[in-house]
XYZ file of C-alpha atoms in Angstrom:
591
model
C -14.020 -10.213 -10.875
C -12.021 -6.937 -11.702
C -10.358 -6.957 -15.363
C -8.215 -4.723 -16.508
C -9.146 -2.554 -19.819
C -5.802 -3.860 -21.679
C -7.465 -7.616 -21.383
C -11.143 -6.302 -21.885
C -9.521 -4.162 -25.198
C -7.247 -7.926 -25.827
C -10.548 -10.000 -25.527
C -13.301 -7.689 -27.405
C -10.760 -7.789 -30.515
C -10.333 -11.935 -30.396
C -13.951 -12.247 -29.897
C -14.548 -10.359 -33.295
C -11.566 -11.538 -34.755
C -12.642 -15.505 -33.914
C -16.161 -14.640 -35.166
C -15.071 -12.625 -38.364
C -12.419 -15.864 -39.467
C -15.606 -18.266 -38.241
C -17.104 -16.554 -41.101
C -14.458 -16.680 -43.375
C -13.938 -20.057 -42.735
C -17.707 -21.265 -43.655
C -17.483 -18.917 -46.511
C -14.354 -20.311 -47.945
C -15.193 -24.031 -46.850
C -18.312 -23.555 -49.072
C -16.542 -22.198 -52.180
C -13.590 -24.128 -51.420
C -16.146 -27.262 -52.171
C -17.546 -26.079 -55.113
C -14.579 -24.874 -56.780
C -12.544 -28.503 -56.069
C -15.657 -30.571 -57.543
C -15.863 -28.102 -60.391
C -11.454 -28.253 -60.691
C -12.149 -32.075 -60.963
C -14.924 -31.975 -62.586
C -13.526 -29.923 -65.457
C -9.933 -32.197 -65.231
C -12.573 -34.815 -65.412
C -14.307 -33.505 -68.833
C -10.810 -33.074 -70.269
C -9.474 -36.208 -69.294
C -12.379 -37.946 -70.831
C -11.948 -35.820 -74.159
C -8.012 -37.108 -74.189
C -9.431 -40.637 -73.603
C -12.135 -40.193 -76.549
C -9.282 -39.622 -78.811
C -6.823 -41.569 -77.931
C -9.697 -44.193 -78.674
C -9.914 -42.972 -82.148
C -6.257 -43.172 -83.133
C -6.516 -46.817 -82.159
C -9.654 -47.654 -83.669
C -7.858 -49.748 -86.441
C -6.654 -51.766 -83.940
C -9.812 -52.764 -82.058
C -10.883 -55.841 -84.252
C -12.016 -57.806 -81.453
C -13.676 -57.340 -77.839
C -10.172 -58.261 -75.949
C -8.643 -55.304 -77.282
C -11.002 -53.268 -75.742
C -9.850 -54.295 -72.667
C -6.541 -54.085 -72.631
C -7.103 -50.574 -74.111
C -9.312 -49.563 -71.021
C -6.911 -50.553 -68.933
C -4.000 -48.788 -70.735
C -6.396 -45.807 -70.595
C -7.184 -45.956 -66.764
C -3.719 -46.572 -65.835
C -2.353 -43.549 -67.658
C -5.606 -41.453 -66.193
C -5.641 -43.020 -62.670
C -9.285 -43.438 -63.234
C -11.501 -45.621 -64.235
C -12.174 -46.311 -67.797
C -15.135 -47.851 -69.611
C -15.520 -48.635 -72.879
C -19.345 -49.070 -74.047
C -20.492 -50.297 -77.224
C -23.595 -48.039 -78.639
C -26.092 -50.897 -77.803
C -25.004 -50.088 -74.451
C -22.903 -53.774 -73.696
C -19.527 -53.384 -71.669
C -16.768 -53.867 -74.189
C -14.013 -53.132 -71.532
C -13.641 -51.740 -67.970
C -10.209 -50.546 -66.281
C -11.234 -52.186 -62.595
C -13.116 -55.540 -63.916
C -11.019 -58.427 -65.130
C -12.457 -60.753 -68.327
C -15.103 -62.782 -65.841
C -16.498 -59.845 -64.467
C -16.693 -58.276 -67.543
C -18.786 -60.873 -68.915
C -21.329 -60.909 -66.063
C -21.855 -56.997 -65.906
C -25.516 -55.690 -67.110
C -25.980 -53.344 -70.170
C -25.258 -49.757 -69.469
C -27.776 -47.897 -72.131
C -30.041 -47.007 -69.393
C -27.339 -45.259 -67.898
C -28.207 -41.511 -67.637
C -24.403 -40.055 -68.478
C -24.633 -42.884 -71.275
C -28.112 -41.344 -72.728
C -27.595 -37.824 -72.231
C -23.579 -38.588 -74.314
C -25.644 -40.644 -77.336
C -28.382 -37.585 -77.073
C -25.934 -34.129 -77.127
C -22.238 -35.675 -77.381
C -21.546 -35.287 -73.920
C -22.967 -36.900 -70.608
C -22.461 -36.906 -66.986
C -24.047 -37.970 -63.620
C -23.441 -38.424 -60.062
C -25.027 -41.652 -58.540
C -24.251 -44.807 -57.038
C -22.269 -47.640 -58.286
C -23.783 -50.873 -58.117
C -20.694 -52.457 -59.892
C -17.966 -50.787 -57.382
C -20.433 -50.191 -54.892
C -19.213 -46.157 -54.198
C -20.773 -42.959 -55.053
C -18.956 -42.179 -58.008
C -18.861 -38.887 -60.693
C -19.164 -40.185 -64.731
C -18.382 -38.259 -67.572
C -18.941 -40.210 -71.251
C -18.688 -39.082 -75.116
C -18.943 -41.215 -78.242
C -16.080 -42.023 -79.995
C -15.718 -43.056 -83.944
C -18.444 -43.756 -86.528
C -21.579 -44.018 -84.906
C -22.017 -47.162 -86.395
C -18.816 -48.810 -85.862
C -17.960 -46.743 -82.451
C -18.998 -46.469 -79.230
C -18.529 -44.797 -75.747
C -15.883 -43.983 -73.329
C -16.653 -43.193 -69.909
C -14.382 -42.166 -67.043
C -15.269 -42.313 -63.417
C -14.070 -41.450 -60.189
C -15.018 -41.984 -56.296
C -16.926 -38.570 -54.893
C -14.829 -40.590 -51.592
C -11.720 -38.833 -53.603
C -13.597 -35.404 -54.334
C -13.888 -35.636 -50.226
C -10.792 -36.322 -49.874
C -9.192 -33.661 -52.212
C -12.311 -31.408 -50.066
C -11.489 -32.270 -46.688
C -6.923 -31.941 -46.941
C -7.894 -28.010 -48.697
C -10.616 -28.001 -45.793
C -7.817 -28.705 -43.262
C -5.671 -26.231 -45.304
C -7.363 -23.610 -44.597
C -8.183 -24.187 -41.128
C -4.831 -23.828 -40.557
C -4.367 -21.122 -41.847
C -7.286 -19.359 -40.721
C -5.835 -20.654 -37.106
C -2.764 -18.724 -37.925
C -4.201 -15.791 -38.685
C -6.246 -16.140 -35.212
C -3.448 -16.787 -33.059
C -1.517 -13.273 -34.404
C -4.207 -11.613 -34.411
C -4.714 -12.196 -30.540
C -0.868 -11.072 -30.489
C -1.724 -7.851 -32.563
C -4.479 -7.383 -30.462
C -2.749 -7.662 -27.079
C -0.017 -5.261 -28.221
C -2.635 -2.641 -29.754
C -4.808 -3.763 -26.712
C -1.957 -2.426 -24.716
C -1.008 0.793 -27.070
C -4.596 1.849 -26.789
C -4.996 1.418 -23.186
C -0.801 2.882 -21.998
C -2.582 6.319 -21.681
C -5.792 4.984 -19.825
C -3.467 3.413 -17.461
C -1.222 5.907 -16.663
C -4.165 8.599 -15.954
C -5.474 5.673 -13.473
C -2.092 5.438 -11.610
C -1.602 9.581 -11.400
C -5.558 8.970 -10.437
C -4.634 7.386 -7.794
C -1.967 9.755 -6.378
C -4.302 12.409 -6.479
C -6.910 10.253 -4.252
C -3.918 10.343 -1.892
C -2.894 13.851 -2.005
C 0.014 12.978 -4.411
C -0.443 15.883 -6.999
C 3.345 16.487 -8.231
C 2.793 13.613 -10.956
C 1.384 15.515 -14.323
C -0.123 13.507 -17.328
C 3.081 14.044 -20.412
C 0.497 12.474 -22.916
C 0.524 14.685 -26.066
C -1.954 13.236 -27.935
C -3.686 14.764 -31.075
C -7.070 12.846 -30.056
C -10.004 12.531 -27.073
C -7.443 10.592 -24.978
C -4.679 13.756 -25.346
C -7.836 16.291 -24.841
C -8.493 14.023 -21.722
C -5.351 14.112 -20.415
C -5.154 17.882 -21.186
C -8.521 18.184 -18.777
C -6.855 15.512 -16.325
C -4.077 18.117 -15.679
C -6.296 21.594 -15.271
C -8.733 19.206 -12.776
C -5.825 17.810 -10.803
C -4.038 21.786 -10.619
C -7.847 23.361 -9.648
C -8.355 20.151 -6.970
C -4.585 20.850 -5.568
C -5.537 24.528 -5.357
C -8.968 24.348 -3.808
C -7.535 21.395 -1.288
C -4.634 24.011 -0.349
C -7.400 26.724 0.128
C -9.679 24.270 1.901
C -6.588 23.406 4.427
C -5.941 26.718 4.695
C -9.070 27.532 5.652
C -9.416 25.127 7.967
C -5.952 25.666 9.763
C -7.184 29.319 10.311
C -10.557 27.616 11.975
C -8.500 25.521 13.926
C -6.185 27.661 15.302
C -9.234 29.939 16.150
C -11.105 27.145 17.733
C -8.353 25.912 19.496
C -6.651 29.304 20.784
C -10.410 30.637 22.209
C -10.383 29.947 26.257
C -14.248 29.381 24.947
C -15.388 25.630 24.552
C -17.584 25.593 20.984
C -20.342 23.463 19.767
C -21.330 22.341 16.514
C -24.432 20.605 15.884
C -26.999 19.518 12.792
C -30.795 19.841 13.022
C -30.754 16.597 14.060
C -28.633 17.281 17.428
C -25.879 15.169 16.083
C -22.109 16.910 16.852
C -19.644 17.749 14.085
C -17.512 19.776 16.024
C -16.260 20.087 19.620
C -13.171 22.036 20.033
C -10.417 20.693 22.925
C -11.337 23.359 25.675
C -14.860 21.682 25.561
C -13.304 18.050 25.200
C -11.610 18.694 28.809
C -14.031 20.871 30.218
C -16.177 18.059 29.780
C -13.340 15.096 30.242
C -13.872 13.637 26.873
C -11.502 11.765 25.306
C -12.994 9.206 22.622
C -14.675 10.280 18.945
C -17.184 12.878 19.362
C -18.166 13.453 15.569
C -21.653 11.865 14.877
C -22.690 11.479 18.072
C -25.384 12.846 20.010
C -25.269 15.824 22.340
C -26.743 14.307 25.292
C -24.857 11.293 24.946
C -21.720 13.620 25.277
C -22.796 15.955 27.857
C -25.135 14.441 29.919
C -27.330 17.750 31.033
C -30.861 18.350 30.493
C -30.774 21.993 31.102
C -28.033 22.252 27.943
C -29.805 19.850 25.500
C -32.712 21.847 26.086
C -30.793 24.974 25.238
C -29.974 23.035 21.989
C -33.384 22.070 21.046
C -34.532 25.228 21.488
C -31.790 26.769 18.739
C -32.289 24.674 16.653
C -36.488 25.154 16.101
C -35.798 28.831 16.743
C -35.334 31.354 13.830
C -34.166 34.090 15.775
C -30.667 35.171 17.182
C -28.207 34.549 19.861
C -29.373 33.085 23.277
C -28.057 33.102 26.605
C -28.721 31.036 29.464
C -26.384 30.793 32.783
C -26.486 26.673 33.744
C -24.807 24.731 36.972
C -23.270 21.452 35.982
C -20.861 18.755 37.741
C -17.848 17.841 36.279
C -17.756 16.376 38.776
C -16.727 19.371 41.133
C -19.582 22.244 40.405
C -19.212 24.693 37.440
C -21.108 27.683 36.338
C -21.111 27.794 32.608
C -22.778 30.854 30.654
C -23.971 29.268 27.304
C -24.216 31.417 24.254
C -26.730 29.610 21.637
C -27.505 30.550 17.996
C -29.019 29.286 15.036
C -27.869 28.132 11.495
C -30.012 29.500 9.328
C -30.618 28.805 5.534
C -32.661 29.526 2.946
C -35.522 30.006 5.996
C -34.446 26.572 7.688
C -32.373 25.372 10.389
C -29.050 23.863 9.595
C -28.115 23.291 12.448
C -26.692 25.304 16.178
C -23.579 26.825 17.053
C -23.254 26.942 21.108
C -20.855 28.844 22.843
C -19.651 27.988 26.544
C -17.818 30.415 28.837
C -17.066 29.469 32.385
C -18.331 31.803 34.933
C -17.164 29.512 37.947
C -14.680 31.678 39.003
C -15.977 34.796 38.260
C -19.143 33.480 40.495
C -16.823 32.374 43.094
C -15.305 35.981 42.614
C -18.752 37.527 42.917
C -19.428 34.999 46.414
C -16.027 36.162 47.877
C -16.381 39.458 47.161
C -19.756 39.421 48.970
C -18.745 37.878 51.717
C -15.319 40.320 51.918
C -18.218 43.038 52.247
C -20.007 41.356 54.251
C -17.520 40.714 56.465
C -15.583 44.095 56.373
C -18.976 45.868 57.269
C -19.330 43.215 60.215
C -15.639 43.665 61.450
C -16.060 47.709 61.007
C -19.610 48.003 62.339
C -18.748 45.954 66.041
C -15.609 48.969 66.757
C -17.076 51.862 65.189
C -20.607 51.200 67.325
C -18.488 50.541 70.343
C -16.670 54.127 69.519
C -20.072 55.924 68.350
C -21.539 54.563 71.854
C -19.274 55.508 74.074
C -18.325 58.697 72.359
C -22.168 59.805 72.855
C -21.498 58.763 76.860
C -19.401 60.843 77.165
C -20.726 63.675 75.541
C -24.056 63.058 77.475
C -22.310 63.850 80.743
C -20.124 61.041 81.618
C -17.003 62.965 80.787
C -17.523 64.593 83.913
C -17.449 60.756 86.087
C -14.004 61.144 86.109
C -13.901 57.534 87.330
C -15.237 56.211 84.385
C -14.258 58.324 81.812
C -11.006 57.044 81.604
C -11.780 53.724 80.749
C -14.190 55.114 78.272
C -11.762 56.621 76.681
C -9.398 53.290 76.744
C -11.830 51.913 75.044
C -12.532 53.914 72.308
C -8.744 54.081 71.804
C -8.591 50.193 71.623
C -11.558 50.299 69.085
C -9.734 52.914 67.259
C -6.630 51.213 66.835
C -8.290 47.736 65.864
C -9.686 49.586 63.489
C -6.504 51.252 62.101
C -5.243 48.340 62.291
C -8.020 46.158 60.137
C -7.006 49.376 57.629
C -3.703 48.790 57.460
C -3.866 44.900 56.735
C -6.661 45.434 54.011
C -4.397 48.080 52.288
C -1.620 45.707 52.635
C -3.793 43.269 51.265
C -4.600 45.135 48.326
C -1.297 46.045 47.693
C 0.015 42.516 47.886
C -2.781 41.291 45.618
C -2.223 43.863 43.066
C 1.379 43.626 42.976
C 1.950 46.828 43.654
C 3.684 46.379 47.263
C 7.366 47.312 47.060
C 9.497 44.752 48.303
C 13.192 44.575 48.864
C 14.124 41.005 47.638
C 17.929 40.558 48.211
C 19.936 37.564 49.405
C 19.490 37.166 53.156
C 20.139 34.826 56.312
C 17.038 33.469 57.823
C 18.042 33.032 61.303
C 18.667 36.508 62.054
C 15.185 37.381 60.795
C 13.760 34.268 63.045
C 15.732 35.702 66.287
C 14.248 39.160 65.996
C 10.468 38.155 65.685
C 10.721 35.448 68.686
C 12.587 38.411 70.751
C 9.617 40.777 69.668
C 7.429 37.652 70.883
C 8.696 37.250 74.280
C 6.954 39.427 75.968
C 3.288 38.317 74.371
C 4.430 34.117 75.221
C 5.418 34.952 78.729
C 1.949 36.311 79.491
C 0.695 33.002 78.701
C 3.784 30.525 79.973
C 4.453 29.564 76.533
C 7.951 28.849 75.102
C 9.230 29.735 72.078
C 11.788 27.958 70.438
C 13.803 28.076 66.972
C 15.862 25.559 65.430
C 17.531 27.246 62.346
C 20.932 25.693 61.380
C 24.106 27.960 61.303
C 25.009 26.970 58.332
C 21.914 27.309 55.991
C 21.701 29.039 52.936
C 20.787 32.429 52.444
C 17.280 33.234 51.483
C 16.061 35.484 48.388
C 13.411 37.205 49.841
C 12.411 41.175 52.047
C 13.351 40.675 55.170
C 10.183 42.719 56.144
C 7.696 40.842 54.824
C 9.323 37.209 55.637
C 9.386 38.906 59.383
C 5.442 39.711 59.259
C 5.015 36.100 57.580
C 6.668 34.960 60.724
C 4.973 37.608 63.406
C 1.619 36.324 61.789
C 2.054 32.569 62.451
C 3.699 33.101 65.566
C 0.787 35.315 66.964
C -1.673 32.854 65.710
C 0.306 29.829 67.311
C 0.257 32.226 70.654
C -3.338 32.688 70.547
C -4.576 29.436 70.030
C -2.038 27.770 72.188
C -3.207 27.098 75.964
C -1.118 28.397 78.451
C 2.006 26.435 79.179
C 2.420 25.664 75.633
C 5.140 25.377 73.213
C 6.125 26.899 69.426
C 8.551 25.554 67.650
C 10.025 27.158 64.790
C 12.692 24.838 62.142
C 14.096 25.090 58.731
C 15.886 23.076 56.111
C 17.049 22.678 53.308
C 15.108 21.121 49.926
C 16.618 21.574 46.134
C 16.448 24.958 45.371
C 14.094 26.345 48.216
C 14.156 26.621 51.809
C 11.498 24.624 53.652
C 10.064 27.048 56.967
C 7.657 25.016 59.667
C 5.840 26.666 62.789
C 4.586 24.056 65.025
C 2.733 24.875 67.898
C 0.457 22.156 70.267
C -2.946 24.357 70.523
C -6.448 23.618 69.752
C -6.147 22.289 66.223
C -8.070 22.864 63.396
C -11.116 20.914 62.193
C -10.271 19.216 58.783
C -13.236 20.653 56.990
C -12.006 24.058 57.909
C -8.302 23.526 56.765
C -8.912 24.413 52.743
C -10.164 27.543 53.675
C -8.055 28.763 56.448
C -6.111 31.310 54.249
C -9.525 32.997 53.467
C -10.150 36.685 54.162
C -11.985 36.756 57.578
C -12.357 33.435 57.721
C -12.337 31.865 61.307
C -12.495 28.740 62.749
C -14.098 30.061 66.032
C -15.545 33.609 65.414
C -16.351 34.008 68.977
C -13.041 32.936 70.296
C -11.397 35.145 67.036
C -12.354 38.489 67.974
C -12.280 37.729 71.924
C -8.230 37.251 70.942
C -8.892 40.540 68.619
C -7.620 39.441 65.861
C -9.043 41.204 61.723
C -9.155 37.687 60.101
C -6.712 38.908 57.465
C -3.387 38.164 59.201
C -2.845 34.269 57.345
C -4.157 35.544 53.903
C -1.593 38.448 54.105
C 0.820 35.072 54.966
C -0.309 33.385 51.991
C -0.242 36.493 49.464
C 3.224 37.453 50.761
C 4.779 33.994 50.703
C 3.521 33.709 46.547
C 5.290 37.136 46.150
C 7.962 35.093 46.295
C 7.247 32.541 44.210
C 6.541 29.596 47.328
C 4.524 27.444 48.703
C 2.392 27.477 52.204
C 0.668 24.644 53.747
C -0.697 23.771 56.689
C -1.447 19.869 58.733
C -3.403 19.970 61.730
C -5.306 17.659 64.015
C -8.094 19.039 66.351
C -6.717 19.730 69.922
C -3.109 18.518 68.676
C -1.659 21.468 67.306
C -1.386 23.181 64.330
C 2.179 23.143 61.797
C 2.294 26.201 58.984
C 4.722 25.356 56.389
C 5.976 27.434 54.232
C 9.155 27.726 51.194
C 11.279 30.545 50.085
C 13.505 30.266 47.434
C 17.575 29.978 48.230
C 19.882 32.561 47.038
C 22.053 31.480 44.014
């Protein structure tokens, strides 16, 4: 049970309080006691000297045993005691509480011990029981007159009444002693409270603090520990405020590192447990719950990296690299950069550091097959050339019959060739954003008229019709009217190609929010939908055979694609094998 320091003060101070007036109180009862029997005792002694003389002055008067009687009583009534008169032989002459009868029948009192010690040194007293009165009583006696002629007088009175007298200045003093307790438990709650006003008000701005709360200052200027407290209170809460506003600092500046590197980071203890994972690993890895106290394989899930982590954290040396494949879930290439924490000569954990190579692998596979298959689509015309060339200079210029076609040949080589040139420098160009292009506003349909008239000629050969459907009243287009018409020439060739004879090529456009939409349909072979993602690839081909049999460089629909992002749209293709093929493409309307 919590209790507050004001009460804990408030009850320490009434426990000592009730225990020091506990004290008092047995202290005082006990002296309180003796002083009230000694008070009545002494008021006793004097009352019994009055009594002696007032005996004496009426001595003349006490001829017989009646008058001692009356004169007891007299005596008693005054005193508000009780009086006995005692002849020296020790016989009852009179007694203040006994009437004449009882008088007569009471025993001899000279073997009473206040009566023998008063007839021995003038004065006696005793405390015993009465047998007359039956009560503990207190006697005082001295002798009065001529010690022949006198006798005794002795005054009594109840210890019942010394109780009594005990008991009311017992009860006295309890009360006042109670008093004294109950404001001293109100002096104690209000110093209590004093005392403990500067305790309590460090515990409040205490608690600010523990909630970041350091505007409220301690304004206690006291001249004691609790003042050189307070004083300390206030430096402590400035230096915490300080070092928190470094700390935060600090760690903004690691955060915004962390978070603005295209890196993902690691941060693990020697036991393997995380304490950091910045957000580019968090998505590279699609993790979204707490990853702080966790363990590394539970998080990653791959063998090859946990064992990358192991091994930095037993190793004392420096950074380590390892390249590993993981799914997530498509396949990624990740280079991981590993390195110790060292310490005072041990590991405090690993820092890992992991770069994605996927692209720059897929980079490295393209750019292998590009070589591959520029050296493929060089080597077939330049052999043809070299062979023929060497033909002819072996003698066969001089067949006159076949040196013409020779030379056709090597003409047709030489021109696919040029061509294959020209569309890898265009290529380039249009990958490196360094082909000039005219962009202007621009009708679409006079564009689509001059490619299908440049067309004809190639369709007819086949029986295949051509036909466009672009709406008179269309937009204009923002765009070169050059490269829209070799976007055109290149999907209209293609639909020619792989269109059997007798086919048809449709050509439409509409309009969508702020682009124009562009489809060429035609109903040839198709495309396979495993081959459809990669259709726009350099010298990729569906048919390879059937490709270069048409003579075609394999670059003509990722020219299409390059060309048509030049201008900021979208291509697209849907296909169905030996249903026809439809290229869509946008271009963005003129404002």
């Amino acid at each position: 049970m919590r209790i507050n320091t004001h009460y804990k003060i408030t009850l320490i101070f009434t426990i000592v309080t009730a225990g020091l007036l506990s004290v008092g109180y047995l202290y005082l009862n006990k002296n309180l006691r003796e002083n009230t029997y000694q008070n009545i005792r002494d008021e006793l002694k004097k009352k019994t000297t009055f009594a002696k003389f007032t005996l004496e002055e009426s001595a003349s008067r006490l001829s017989e045993p009646k008058h001692f009687d009356l004169i007891a009583d007299q005596i008693g009534q005054m005193l508000h005691l009780r009086a006995t008169i005692i002849a020296a032989n020790g016989a009852v002459l009179g007694d203040s509480d006994l009437d004449r009868i009882a008088l007569q029948k009471i025993e001899n009192h000279a073997n009473r011990p206040e009566i023998q010690e008063a007839i021995a040194a003038g004065f006696g007293e005793s405390r015993r029981f009465s047998t007359t009165v039956n009560k503990d009583m207190l006697y005082m006696a001295m002798p009065f007159g001529d010690p022949a002629t006198g006798g005794l007088i002795r005054l009594s009175i109840p210890l019942s009444e010394i109780e009594g007298v005990s008991t009311q200045v017992k009860g006295i003093v309890a009360a006042s002693l109670f008093a004294i307790f109950i404001l001293a438990i109100f002096i104690n709650y209000f110093a209590s409270s004093y005392i403990s006003r500067p305790i309590r008000e460090m515990s409040i701005i205490a608690k600010r603090i523990s909630k970041g709360d350091f505007k409220k200052i301690s304004t206690l200027s006291l001249n004691d520990e609790i003042g050189d407290l307070a004083d300390a209170f206030n430096d402590m809460s400035e230096q915490l405020e300080l070092r928190l506003h470094e700390m935060n600092l600090n760690r903004s500046r690691l955060e915004a590192v962390l978070f603005s590197m295209r890196e993902g980071v690691l941060v693990v203890d020697p036991n393997g447990t995380v304490l950091l994972m910045n957000q580019v690993l968090r998505d590279f890895f699609h993790i979204d719950s707490e990853v702080a106290g966790r363990n590394s394989i539970e998080l990653i899930r791959n063998i090859e990296i946990e064992e990358i982590i192991n091994c930095a954290l037993i190793s004392t040396c420096g950074l380590d690299a390892c390249e590993v494949s993981i799914l997530t879930p498509e396949e990624k290439i990740v280079l991981v950069y590993a390195t110790p924490v060292i310490k005072e000569g041990k590991s405090q954990g690993a820092i890992l550091v992991f770069h994605d190579n996927t692209n720059i692998r897929r980079l490295e596979k393209i750019r292998q097959t590009f070589v591959a298959n520029v050296s493929h689509e060089l080597k077939t015309p330049i052999t043809s050339i070299k062979g023929y060339a060497e033909t002819l200079l072996e003698g066969g210029i001089e067949d006159k019959d076949h040196a013409r076609a020779f030379i056709e040949i090597i003409f047709s080589d030489a021109e696919r060739l040029a061509n294959l040139v020209n569309d890898l420098l265009n290529l380039s160009k249009i990958e490196s954003g360094k082909l000039d292009m005219d962009i202007k506003p621009t009708l679409l349909n006079p564009i689509v008229k001059r490619v299908v008239k440049s067309m004809e000629g190639q369709a007819e050969r086949k029986a295949i019709s051509i036909k466009a459907d672009i709406p008179d009243r269309l937009p204009k287009i923002l765009a070169d009217e050059t490269r829209v018409s070799q976007v055109l020439f290149n999907l209209i060739d293609n639909g020619i190609k792989y269109t059997p004879d007798k086919g048809h090529i449709v050509i439409t456009a509409f309009e969508q929010k702020e682009d124009i939409v562009i489809n060429v349909s035609d109903d040839g072979i198709g495309i396979q939908r495993e081959d459809q993602p990669r259709i726009f690839e350099r010298f990729y081909r569906v048919d390879k055979s059937h490709s270069r049999q048409l003579g075609g460089t394999g670059l003509g629909l990722s020219i299409v694609k390059h060309i048509v992002k030049a201008h900021n749209g979208e291509i697209s293709i849907k296909s169905a094998l030996g249903k026809g093929s439809t290229f869509t493409f946008t271009l963005p309307k003129s404002s």
